Structure formats: C-alpha cells, structure tokens
PDB file of C-alpha atoms and ligand atoms in Angstrom:
ATOM      1  CA  UNK A   1      22.656 -15.959  -6.780  1.00  0.00           C
ATOM      2  CA  UNK A   2      19.494 -14.288  -7.869  1.00  0.00           C
ATOM      3  CA  UNK A   3      18.955 -10.736  -6.735  1.00  0.00           C
ATOM      4  CA  UNK A   4      16.371 -10.384  -3.958  1.00  0.00           C
ATOM      5  CA  UNK A   5      13.208  -8.568  -4.830  1.00  0.00           C
ATOM      6  CA  UNK A   6      10.803  -6.097  -3.322  1.00  0.00           C
ATOM      7  CA  UNK A   7       7.181  -6.238  -4.371  1.00  0.00           C
ATOM      8  CA  UNK A   8       5.803  -2.661  -4.541  1.00  0.00           C
ATOM      9  CA  UNK A   9       2.166  -2.190  -5.521  1.00  0.00           C
ATOM     10  CA  UNK A  10      -0.027   0.799  -6.223  1.00  0.00           C
ATOM     11  CA  UNK A  11      -3.670   1.118  -7.150  1.00  0.00           C
ATOM     12  CA  UNK A  12      -5.462   2.374 -10.284  1.00  0.00           C
ATOM     13  CA  UNK A  13      -7.732   5.503  -9.998  1.00  0.00           C
ATOM     14  CA  UNK A  14     -11.063   5.055  -8.358  1.00  0.00           C
ATOM     15  CA  UNK A  15     -14.177   7.035  -7.307  1.00  0.00           C
ATOM     16  CA  UNK A  16     -13.739  10.697  -8.188  1.00  0.00           C
ATOM     17  CA  UNK A  17     -10.033  10.445  -8.675  1.00  0.00           C
ATOM     18  CA  UNK A  18      -8.704  10.693 -12.187  1.00  0.00           C
ATOM     19  CA  UNK A  19      -5.212   9.895 -10.905  1.00  0.00           C
ATOM     20  CA  UNK A  20      -3.759   7.705  -8.236  1.00  0.00           C
ATOM     21  CA  UNK A  21      -0.334   8.689  -6.951  1.00  0.00           C
ATOM     22  CA  UNK A  22       0.247   5.196  -5.571  1.00  0.00           C
ATOM     23  CA  UNK A  23       0.439   3.702  -9.075  1.00  0.00           C
ATOM     24  CA  UNK A  24       2.789   6.542 -10.218  1.00  0.00           C
ATOM     25  CA  UNK A  25       5.160   6.072  -7.250  1.00  0.00           C
ATOM     26  CA  UNK A  26       5.289   2.278  -7.867  1.00  0.00           C
ATOM     27  CA  UNK A  27       5.955   2.864 -11.555  1.00  0.00           C
ATOM     28  CA  UNK A  28       8.594   5.434 -10.811  1.00  0.00           C
ATOM     29  CA  UNK A  29      10.491   3.087  -8.551  1.00  0.00           C
ATOM     30  CA  UNK A  30      10.020  -0.006 -10.763  1.00  0.00           C
ATOM     31  CA  UNK A  31      13.278  -1.877 -11.518  1.00  0.00           C
ATOM     32  CA  UNK A  32      15.282   0.477  -9.233  1.00  0.00           C
ATOM     33  CA  UNK A  33      17.585  -1.007  -6.628  1.00  0.00           C
ATOM     34  CA  UNK A  34      17.137  -0.339  -2.892  1.00  0.00           C
ATOM     35  CA  UNK A  35      19.583  -1.814  -0.365  1.00  0.00           C
ATOM     36  CA  UNK A  36      20.672  -4.545  -2.781  1.00  0.00           C
ATOM     37  CA  UNK A  37      17.087  -5.638  -3.675  1.00  0.00           C
ATOM     38  CA  UNK A  38      15.307  -4.819  -6.971  1.00  0.00           C
ATOM     39  CA  UNK A  39      11.816  -3.328  -6.996  1.00  0.00           C
ATOM     40  CA  UNK A  40       9.167  -5.221  -8.914  1.00  0.00           C
ATOM     41  CA  UNK A  41       6.137  -2.918  -9.299  1.00  0.00           C
ATOM     42  CA  UNK A  42       2.490  -3.580 -10.204  1.00  0.00           C
ATOM     43  CA  UNK A  43      -0.708  -1.673 -10.342  1.00  0.00           C
ATOM     44  CA  UNK A  44      -3.668  -3.348  -8.699  1.00  0.00           C
ATOM     45  CA  UNK A  45      -7.271  -2.842  -9.772  1.00  0.00           C
ATOM     46  CA  UNK A  46      -9.708  -1.329  -7.283  1.00  0.00           C
ATOM     47  CA  UNK A  47     -11.673  -4.486  -7.492  1.00  0.00           C
ATOM     48  CA  UNK A  48     -12.397  -6.531  -4.357  1.00  0.00           C
ATOM     49  CA  UNK A  49     -12.777  -9.810  -6.212  1.00  0.00           C
ATOM     50  CA  UNK A  50      -9.466  -9.590  -8.101  1.00  0.00           C
ATOM     51  CA  UNK A  51      -7.030  -8.037  -5.532  1.00  0.00           C
ATOM     52  CA  UNK A  52      -6.478 -11.312  -3.548  1.00  0.00           C
ATOM     53  CA  UNK A  53      -5.859 -13.536  -6.563  1.00  0.00           C
ATOM     54  CA  UNK A  54      -3.596 -10.935  -8.147  1.00  0.00           C
ATOM     55  CA  UNK A  55      -1.505 -10.463  -5.002  1.00  0.00           C
ATOM     56  CA  UNK A  56      -1.210 -14.233  -4.695  1.00  0.00           C
ATOM     57  CA  UNK A  57       0.186 -14.452  -8.290  1.00  0.00           C
ATOM     58  CA  UNK A  58       2.626 -11.523  -7.663  1.00  0.00           C
ATOM     59  CA  UNK A  59       3.949 -13.017  -4.392  1.00  0.00           C
ATOM     60  CA  UNK A  60       4.449 -16.385  -6.086  1.00  0.00           C
ATOM     61  CA  UNK A  61       6.163 -14.850  -9.062  1.00  0.00           C
ATOM     62  CA  UNK A  62       8.412 -12.416  -7.203  1.00  0.00           C
ATOM     63  CA  UNK A  63       9.046 -14.335  -3.875  1.00  0.00           C
ATOM     64  CA  UNK A  64       9.970 -10.923  -2.350  1.00  0.00           C
ATOM     65  CA  UNK A  65      11.844 -10.143   0.831  1.00  0.00           C
ATOM     66  CA  UNK A  66       9.495  -7.144   1.305  1.00  0.00           C
ATOM     67  CA  UNK A  67       5.932  -6.630   0.052  1.00  0.00           C
ATOM     68  CA  UNK A  68       4.838  -3.070   0.350  1.00  0.00           C
ATOM     69  CA  UNK A  69       1.548  -1.851  -0.968  1.00  0.00           C
ATOM     70  CA  UNK A  70       0.580   1.797  -1.582  1.00  0.00           C
ATOM     71  CA  UNK A  71      -2.678   3.596  -1.872  1.00  0.00           C
ATOM     72  CA  UNK A  72      -4.243   7.013  -2.005  1.00  0.00           C
ATOM     73  CA  UNK A  73      -5.941   8.562   1.050  1.00  0.00           C
ATOM     74  CA  UNK A  74      -7.229  11.954  -0.086  1.00  0.00           C
ATOM     75  CA  UNK A  75      -7.140  14.461   2.734  1.00  0.00           C
ATOM     76  CA  UNK A  76      -4.010  13.201   4.424  1.00  0.00           C
ATOM     77  CA  UNK A  77      -1.040  15.583   4.512  1.00  0.00           C
ATOM     78  CA  UNK A  78       1.720  12.989   5.223  1.00  0.00           C
ATOM     79  CA  UNK A  79       2.651   9.384   4.340  1.00  0.00           C
ATOM     80  CA  UNK A  80       0.561   7.284   6.619  1.00  0.00           C
ATOM     81  CA  UNK A  81       2.359   4.080   7.621  1.00  0.00           C
ATOM     82  CA  UNK A  82      -0.410   1.583   8.457  1.00  0.00           C
ATOM     83  CA  UNK A  83      -0.132  -0.616  11.525  1.00  0.00           C
ATOM     84  CA  UNK A  84      -3.075  -2.906  11.064  1.00  0.00           C
ATOM     85  CA  UNK A  85      -5.512  -4.463   8.572  1.00  0.00           C
ATOM     86  CA  UNK A  86      -8.938  -5.739   9.761  1.00  0.00           C
ATOM     87  CA  UNK A  87     -10.960  -8.615   8.329  1.00  0.00           C
ATOM     88  CA  UNK A  88     -13.760  -6.352   7.188  1.00  0.00           C
ATOM     89  CA  UNK A  89     -14.979  -5.004   3.845  1.00  0.00           C
ATOM     90  CA  UNK A  90     -17.358  -2.099   4.350  1.00  0.00           C
ATOM     91  CA  UNK A  91     -17.330   0.310   1.279  1.00  0.00           C
ATOM     92  CA  UNK A  92     -18.559   3.847   1.365  1.00  0.00           C
ATOM     93  CA  UNK A  93     -18.311   3.885  -2.470  1.00  0.00           C
ATOM     94  CA  UNK A  94     -18.542   0.917  -4.798  1.00  0.00           C
ATOM     95  CA  UNK A  95     -15.266  -0.553  -6.180  1.00  0.00           C
ATOM     96  CA  UNK A  96     -14.437  -0.187  -9.869  1.00  0.00           C
ATOM     97  CA  UNK A  97     -16.385  -3.333 -10.673  1.00  0.00           C
ATOM     98  CA  UNK A  98     -19.518  -1.805  -9.073  1.00  0.00           C
ATOM     99  CA  UNK A  99     -19.418  -3.925  -5.913  1.00  0.00           C
ATOM    100  CA  UNK A 100     -20.359  -2.237  -2.672  1.00  0.00           C
ATOM    101  CA  UNK A 101     -19.499  -4.509   0.308  1.00  0.00           C
ATOM    102  CA  UNK A 102     -21.426  -3.858   3.495  1.00  0.00           C
ATOM    103  CA  UNK A 103     -19.618  -5.255   6.502  1.00  0.00           C
ATOM    104  CA  UNK A 104     -18.617  -8.708   5.326  1.00  0.00           C
ATOM    105  CA  UNK A 105     -15.312 -10.454   6.172  1.00  0.00           C
ATOM    106  CA  UNK A 106     -12.451 -10.438   3.585  1.00  0.00           C
ATOM    107  CA  UNK A 107     -11.649 -14.053   4.497  1.00  0.00           C
ATOM    108  CA  UNK A 108     -14.472 -16.050   6.125  1.00  0.00           C
ATOM    109  CA  UNK A 109     -11.826 -18.276   7.846  1.00  0.00           C
ATOM    110  CA  UNK A 110      -9.196 -15.573   8.531  1.00  0.00           C
ATOM    111  CA  UNK A 111      -8.266 -13.880  11.846  1.00  0.00           C
ATOM    112  CA  UNK A 112      -9.985 -10.563  12.771  1.00  0.00           C
ATOM    113  CA  UNK A 113      -6.809  -8.638  11.961  1.00  0.00           C
ATOM    114  CA  UNK A 114      -3.147  -8.761  10.938  1.00  0.00           C
ATOM    115  CA  UNK A 115      -0.439  -6.336  12.057  1.00  0.00           C
ATOM    116  CA  UNK A 116       1.861  -5.063   9.401  1.00  0.00           C
ATOM    117  CA  UNK A 117       5.188  -6.920   9.708  1.00  0.00           C
ATOM    118  CA  UNK A 118       7.311  -4.065   8.535  1.00  0.00           C
ATOM    119  CA  UNK A 119       8.820  -2.136  11.519  1.00  0.00           C
ATOM    120  CA  UNK A 120       6.228   0.656  11.381  1.00  0.00           C
ATOM    121  CA  UNK A 121       7.829   3.126  13.772  1.00  0.00           C
ATOM    122  CA  UNK A 122      11.209   2.730  12.121  1.00  0.00           C
ATOM    123  CA  UNK A 123       9.594   3.485   8.808  1.00  0.00           C
ATOM    124  CA  UNK A 124       8.013   6.690  10.128  1.00  0.00           C
ATOM    125  CA  UNK A 125      11.369   7.748  11.539  1.00  0.00           C
ATOM    126  CA  UNK A 126      13.212   6.949   8.311  1.00  0.00           C
ATOM    127  CA  UNK A 127      10.700   8.765   6.057  1.00  0.00           C
ATOM    128  CA  UNK A 128      10.914  11.803   8.299  1.00  0.00           C
ATOM    129  CA  UNK A 129      14.720  11.665   8.288  1.00  0.00           C
ATOM    130  CA  UNK A 130      14.480  11.856   4.470  1.00  0.00           C
ATOM    131  CA  UNK A 131      12.683  15.159   4.870  1.00  0.00           C
ATOM    132  CA  UNK A 132       9.260  13.789   4.055  1.00  0.00           C
ATOM    133  CA  UNK A 133       6.207  14.202   6.386  1.00  0.00           C
ATOM    134  CA  UNK A 134       5.044  10.889   7.797  1.00  0.00           C
ATOM    135  CA  UNK A 135       2.983   9.457  10.612  1.00  0.00           C
ATOM    136  CA  UNK A 136       1.731   6.088  11.991  1.00  0.00           C
ATOM    137  CA  UNK A 137      -1.848   5.267  11.283  1.00  0.00           C
ATOM    138  CA  UNK A 138      -4.007   2.848  13.199  1.00  0.00           C
ATOM    139  CA  UNK A 139      -6.651   2.299  10.568  1.00  0.00           C
ATOM    140  CA  UNK A 140      -6.260   1.575   6.922  1.00  0.00           C
ATOM    141  CA  UNK A 141     -10.096   1.894   6.525  1.00  0.00           C
ATOM    142  CA  UNK A 142     -12.375  -0.858   5.345  1.00  0.00           C
ATOM    143  CA  UNK A 143     -11.921  -0.431   1.572  1.00  0.00           C
ATOM    144  CA  UNK A 144      -9.411  -1.895  -0.891  1.00  0.00           C
ATOM    145  CA  UNK A 145      -6.198  -0.640   0.811  1.00  0.00           C
ATOM    146  CA  UNK A 146      -7.150  -2.371   4.037  1.00  0.00           C
ATOM    147  CA  UNK A 147      -7.976  -5.502   1.974  1.00  0.00           C
ATOM    148  CA  UNK A 148      -4.610  -5.373   0.237  1.00  0.00           C
ATOM    149  CA  UNK A 149      -2.673  -5.296   3.467  1.00  0.00           C
ATOM    150  CA  UNK A 150      -4.830  -7.964   5.008  1.00  0.00           C
ATOM    151  CA  UNK A 151      -4.341 -10.245   1.876  1.00  0.00           C
ATOM    152  CA  UNK A 152      -0.634  -9.764   1.845  1.00  0.00           C
ATOM    153  CA  UNK A 153      -0.316 -10.816   5.452  1.00  0.00           C
ATOM    154  CA  UNK A 154      -2.848 -13.664   5.051  1.00  0.00           C
ATOM    155  CA  UNK A 155      -1.219 -15.063   1.883  1.00  0.00           C
ATOM    156  CA  UNK A 156       2.281 -15.246   3.427  1.00  0.00           C
ATOM    157  CA  UNK A 157       1.028 -16.467   6.846  1.00  0.00           C
ATOM    158  CA  UNK A 158       1.501 -20.094   5.778  1.00  0.00           C
ATOM    159  CA  UNK A 159       4.891 -19.595   4.121  1.00  0.00           C
ATOM    160  CA  UNK A 160       8.043 -20.991   5.786  1.00  0.00           C
ATOM    161  CA  UNK A 161      10.431 -18.445   7.474  1.00  0.00           C
ATOM    162  CA  UNK A 162      11.852 -16.091   6.422  1.00  0.00           C
ATOM    163  CA  UNK A 163       8.498 -14.645   5.189  1.00  0.00           C
ATOM    164  CA  UNK A 164       8.386 -11.331   3.396  1.00  0.00           C
ATOM    165  CA  UNK A 165       7.882  -8.318   5.560  1.00  0.00           C
ATOM    166  CA  UNK A 166       4.418  -6.864   4.614  1.00  0.00           C
ATOM    167  CA  UNK A 167       3.351  -3.313   4.921  1.00  0.00           C
ATOM    168  CA  UNK A 168       1.090  -0.561   3.604  1.00  0.00           C
ATOM    169  CA  UNK A 169       1.591   3.212   3.159  1.00  0.00           C
ATOM    170  CA  UNK A 170      -1.277   5.595   2.414  1.00  0.00           C
ATOM    171  CA  UNK A 171      -0.234   8.643   0.284  1.00  0.00           C
ATOM    172  CA  UNK A 172      -1.612  12.183  -0.021  1.00  0.00           C
ATOM    173  CA  UNK A 173      -2.994  13.597  -3.262  1.00  0.00           C
ATOM    174  CA  UNK A 174      -0.685  14.912  -5.946  1.00  0.00           C
ATOM    175  CA  UNK A 175      -0.735  18.708  -6.335  1.00  0.00           C
ATOM    176  CA  UNK A 176      -2.483  18.350  -9.767  1.00  0.00           C
ATOM    177  CA  UNK A 177      -5.248  16.335  -8.174  1.00  0.00           C
ATOM    178  CA  UNK A 178      -5.725  18.809  -5.397  1.00  0.00           C
ATOM    179  CA  UNK A 179      -5.800  21.698  -7.829  1.00  0.00           C
ATOM    180  CA  UNK A 180      -8.470  20.142 -10.013  1.00  0.00           C
ATOM    181  CA  UNK A 181     -10.653  19.006  -7.172  1.00  0.00           C
ATOM    182  CA  UNK A 182     -10.344  22.001  -4.892  1.00  0.00           C
ATOM    183  CA  UNK A 183     -14.026  22.850  -4.911  1.00  0.00           C
ATOM    184  CA  UNK A 184     -14.984  19.444  -3.671  1.00  0.00           C
ATOM    185  CA  UNK A 185     -12.920  19.949  -0.435  1.00  0.00           C
ATOM    186  CA  UNK A 186     -13.487  23.531   0.657  1.00  0.00           C
ATOM    187  CA  UNK A 187     -11.706  26.407  -0.972  1.00  0.00           C
ATOM    188  CA  UNK A 188      -8.158  25.234  -0.343  1.00  0.00           C
ATOM    189  CA  UNK A 189      -8.615  21.715  -1.807  1.00  0.00           C
ATOM    190  CA  UNK A 190      -6.868  18.637  -0.447  1.00  0.00           C
ATOM    191  CA  UNK A 191      -3.333  18.704   1.078  1.00  0.00           C
ATOM    192  CA  UNK A 192      -0.904  17.474  -1.501  1.00  0.00           C
ATOM    193  CA  UNK A 193       2.638  16.316  -2.032  1.00  0.00           C
ATOM    194  CA  UNK A 194       4.863  16.124  -5.153  1.00  0.00           C
ATOM    195  CA  UNK A 195       5.529  12.699  -6.791  1.00  0.00           C
ATOM    196  CA  UNK A 196       9.312  13.168  -6.141  1.00  0.00           C
ATOM    197  CA  UNK A 197       8.711  13.825  -2.485  1.00  0.00           C
ATOM    198  CA  UNK A 198       6.497  10.774  -2.197  1.00  0.00           C
ATOM    199  CA  UNK A 199       9.064   8.641  -4.000  1.00  0.00           C
ATOM    200  CA  UNK A 200      11.821   9.793  -1.675  1.00  0.00           C
ATOM    201  CA  UNK A 201       9.622   8.815   1.341  1.00  0.00           C
ATOM    202  CA  UNK A 202       8.827   5.388  -0.064  1.00  0.00           C
ATOM    203  CA  UNK A 203      12.509   4.654  -0.860  1.00  0.00           C
ATOM    204  CA  UNK A 204      13.394   5.624   2.729  1.00  0.00           C
ATOM    205  CA  UNK A 205      10.680   3.279   3.976  1.00  0.00           C
ATOM    206  CA  UNK A 206      12.010   0.468   1.862  1.00  0.00           C
ATOM    207  CA  UNK A 207      15.553   1.058   3.141  1.00  0.00           C
ATOM    208  CA  UNK A 208      14.367   0.984   6.723  1.00  0.00           C
ATOM    209  CA  UNK A 209      12.387  -2.189   6.129  1.00  0.00           C
ATOM    210  CA  UNK A 210      15.358  -3.963   4.599  1.00  0.00           C
ATOM    211  CA  UNK A 211      17.478  -3.194   7.681  1.00  0.00           C
ATOM    212  CA  UNK A 212      17.669  -6.431   9.648  1.00  0.00           C
ATOM    213  CA  UNK A 213      16.503  -8.455   6.737  1.00  0.00           C
ATOM    214  CA  UNK A 214      19.007 -11.154   5.737  1.00  0.00           C
ATOM    215  CA  UNK A 215      19.501 -10.973   2.019  1.00  0.00           C
ATOM    216  CA  UNK A 216      21.036 -14.279   0.869  1.00  0.00           C
TER     217      UNK A 216
HETATM  218  N1  PCA B 301      -7.120   4.004  -1.962  1.00  0.00           N
HETATM  219  C1  PCA B 301      -8.239   3.312  -1.534  1.00  0.00           C
HETATM  220  C2  PCA B 301      -8.324   2.067  -2.493  1.00  0.00           C
HETATM  221  C3  PCA B 301      -7.370   2.387  -3.575  1.00  0.00           C
HETATM  222  C4  PCA B 301      -6.533   3.502  -3.090  1.00  0.00           C
HETATM  223  O1  PCA B 301      -5.595   3.971  -3.733  1.00  0.00           O
HETATM  224  C5  PCA B 301      -8.198   2.949  -0.063  1.00  0.00           C
HETATM  225  O2  PCA B 301      -7.759   3.706   0.720  1.00  0.00           O
HETATM  226  O3  PCA B 301      -8.780   1.917   0.310  1.00  0.00           O
END
C-alpha cells in the first residue's frame, strides 16, 4: 500500500516582498507526516500563465487526498481560511512575469466560482484550538492566490470520487518582513506571526481536513 499524500504549496516572493512565508511553511512541513499522510511540498511562481499547468502536473504526480495552497496576505493578523475562489483575474500589481490582468476570467469555460472543499469552519476551529489565531475569509482576492484555489478546484472537478479536498489559507507576514517594511505600513508595520506558529496552524488545518477522509 502506498502512503497517501497531501499536496501543500506556497508561493515565491512577489511585489515589494523579499520573503514569502507561504513557501517557508510549505518547505518546513515537506516530507512530514500528518494523520498518516505524507506532505509533498512545492513552491509556485507568482506567474498567472504558469500556475495552472504547474498545479496540474503536481496533482497528477502526487494524486493527493488533500491539496492545500498557501499564500501571503500582508496586513492580516490571523490565518485566513478561504471559502471561495472566483473566476476573475484582476491584478493591482503585475505578476512576476510582468503580466497585469484586468478583469478577465481565469478559465473562459469555467464556472463563476468554486467553493473550497476542505471543511472551512472546522479548519478555523482546529487552528484556534492549536493556539493560533484564525478566521474564515470570504474573498481570496483576484490575484494569484485566488487563481490557485480556483485552478485546484477546477482541475479536480472532472476526477472520479473520491476527489482531493481542496483549500487555501492566507498567511500573515513574518516578523522579519514586518520589521523591514514598517515604514510602508504606518509606524507599527504589518501584523506578523512567527514561522513556527504558522506551521502549527497549518498542521492543525491539515489534521482537521483529514478527519472524515478515508485513507486506503
Ligand atoms: N499572495 C498573493 C499571490 C502570492 C501570494 O503569496 C495573493 O494573495 O494573491
């Protein structure tokens, strides 16, 4: 019997950010075991043209029971468990390939939105129970993080059951990011959270997601 897998992705740095905690959390949890499943981690480029094909390849390669993507949302103070991804790309800053989408669909033939298929409320409860601030978020924006959740759901939509549970969590800044960029966000800088605390929260979210998933 092969061990079930969890696909956990983070994003590379983008915009003004020299770091992206999401890639660091994914790397820190790589090859660890959560609830009997092993974490396969990857860092995605902040590149609208490449995210879909890369996620497709990762899903085919890992055939996960859970696919959880992570990203940075500077200014948030808690782990934000995203409920929904919309079929819109509308960028306030260009992606790392220099592309600035203005209101086009991610998939011309896709539905307007997909709901995350991880149990979002249970994730928030589990993350909080691990001592980590968390909340439910009803918008993942219209940039690459929204696109990642949309594509995960879209790519597995045609798969036979049981399909992987798909979700997305936005993370706060790391303390070192907030310290370096304080002047660009008022005197106090952004709210921040340590890498270890974020990792504990994401592990709790993965545990909660695996509850009720049949691992064969
Ligand atoms: N955050 C961006 C894209 C990559 C990331 O980490 C977002 O929220 O869309």
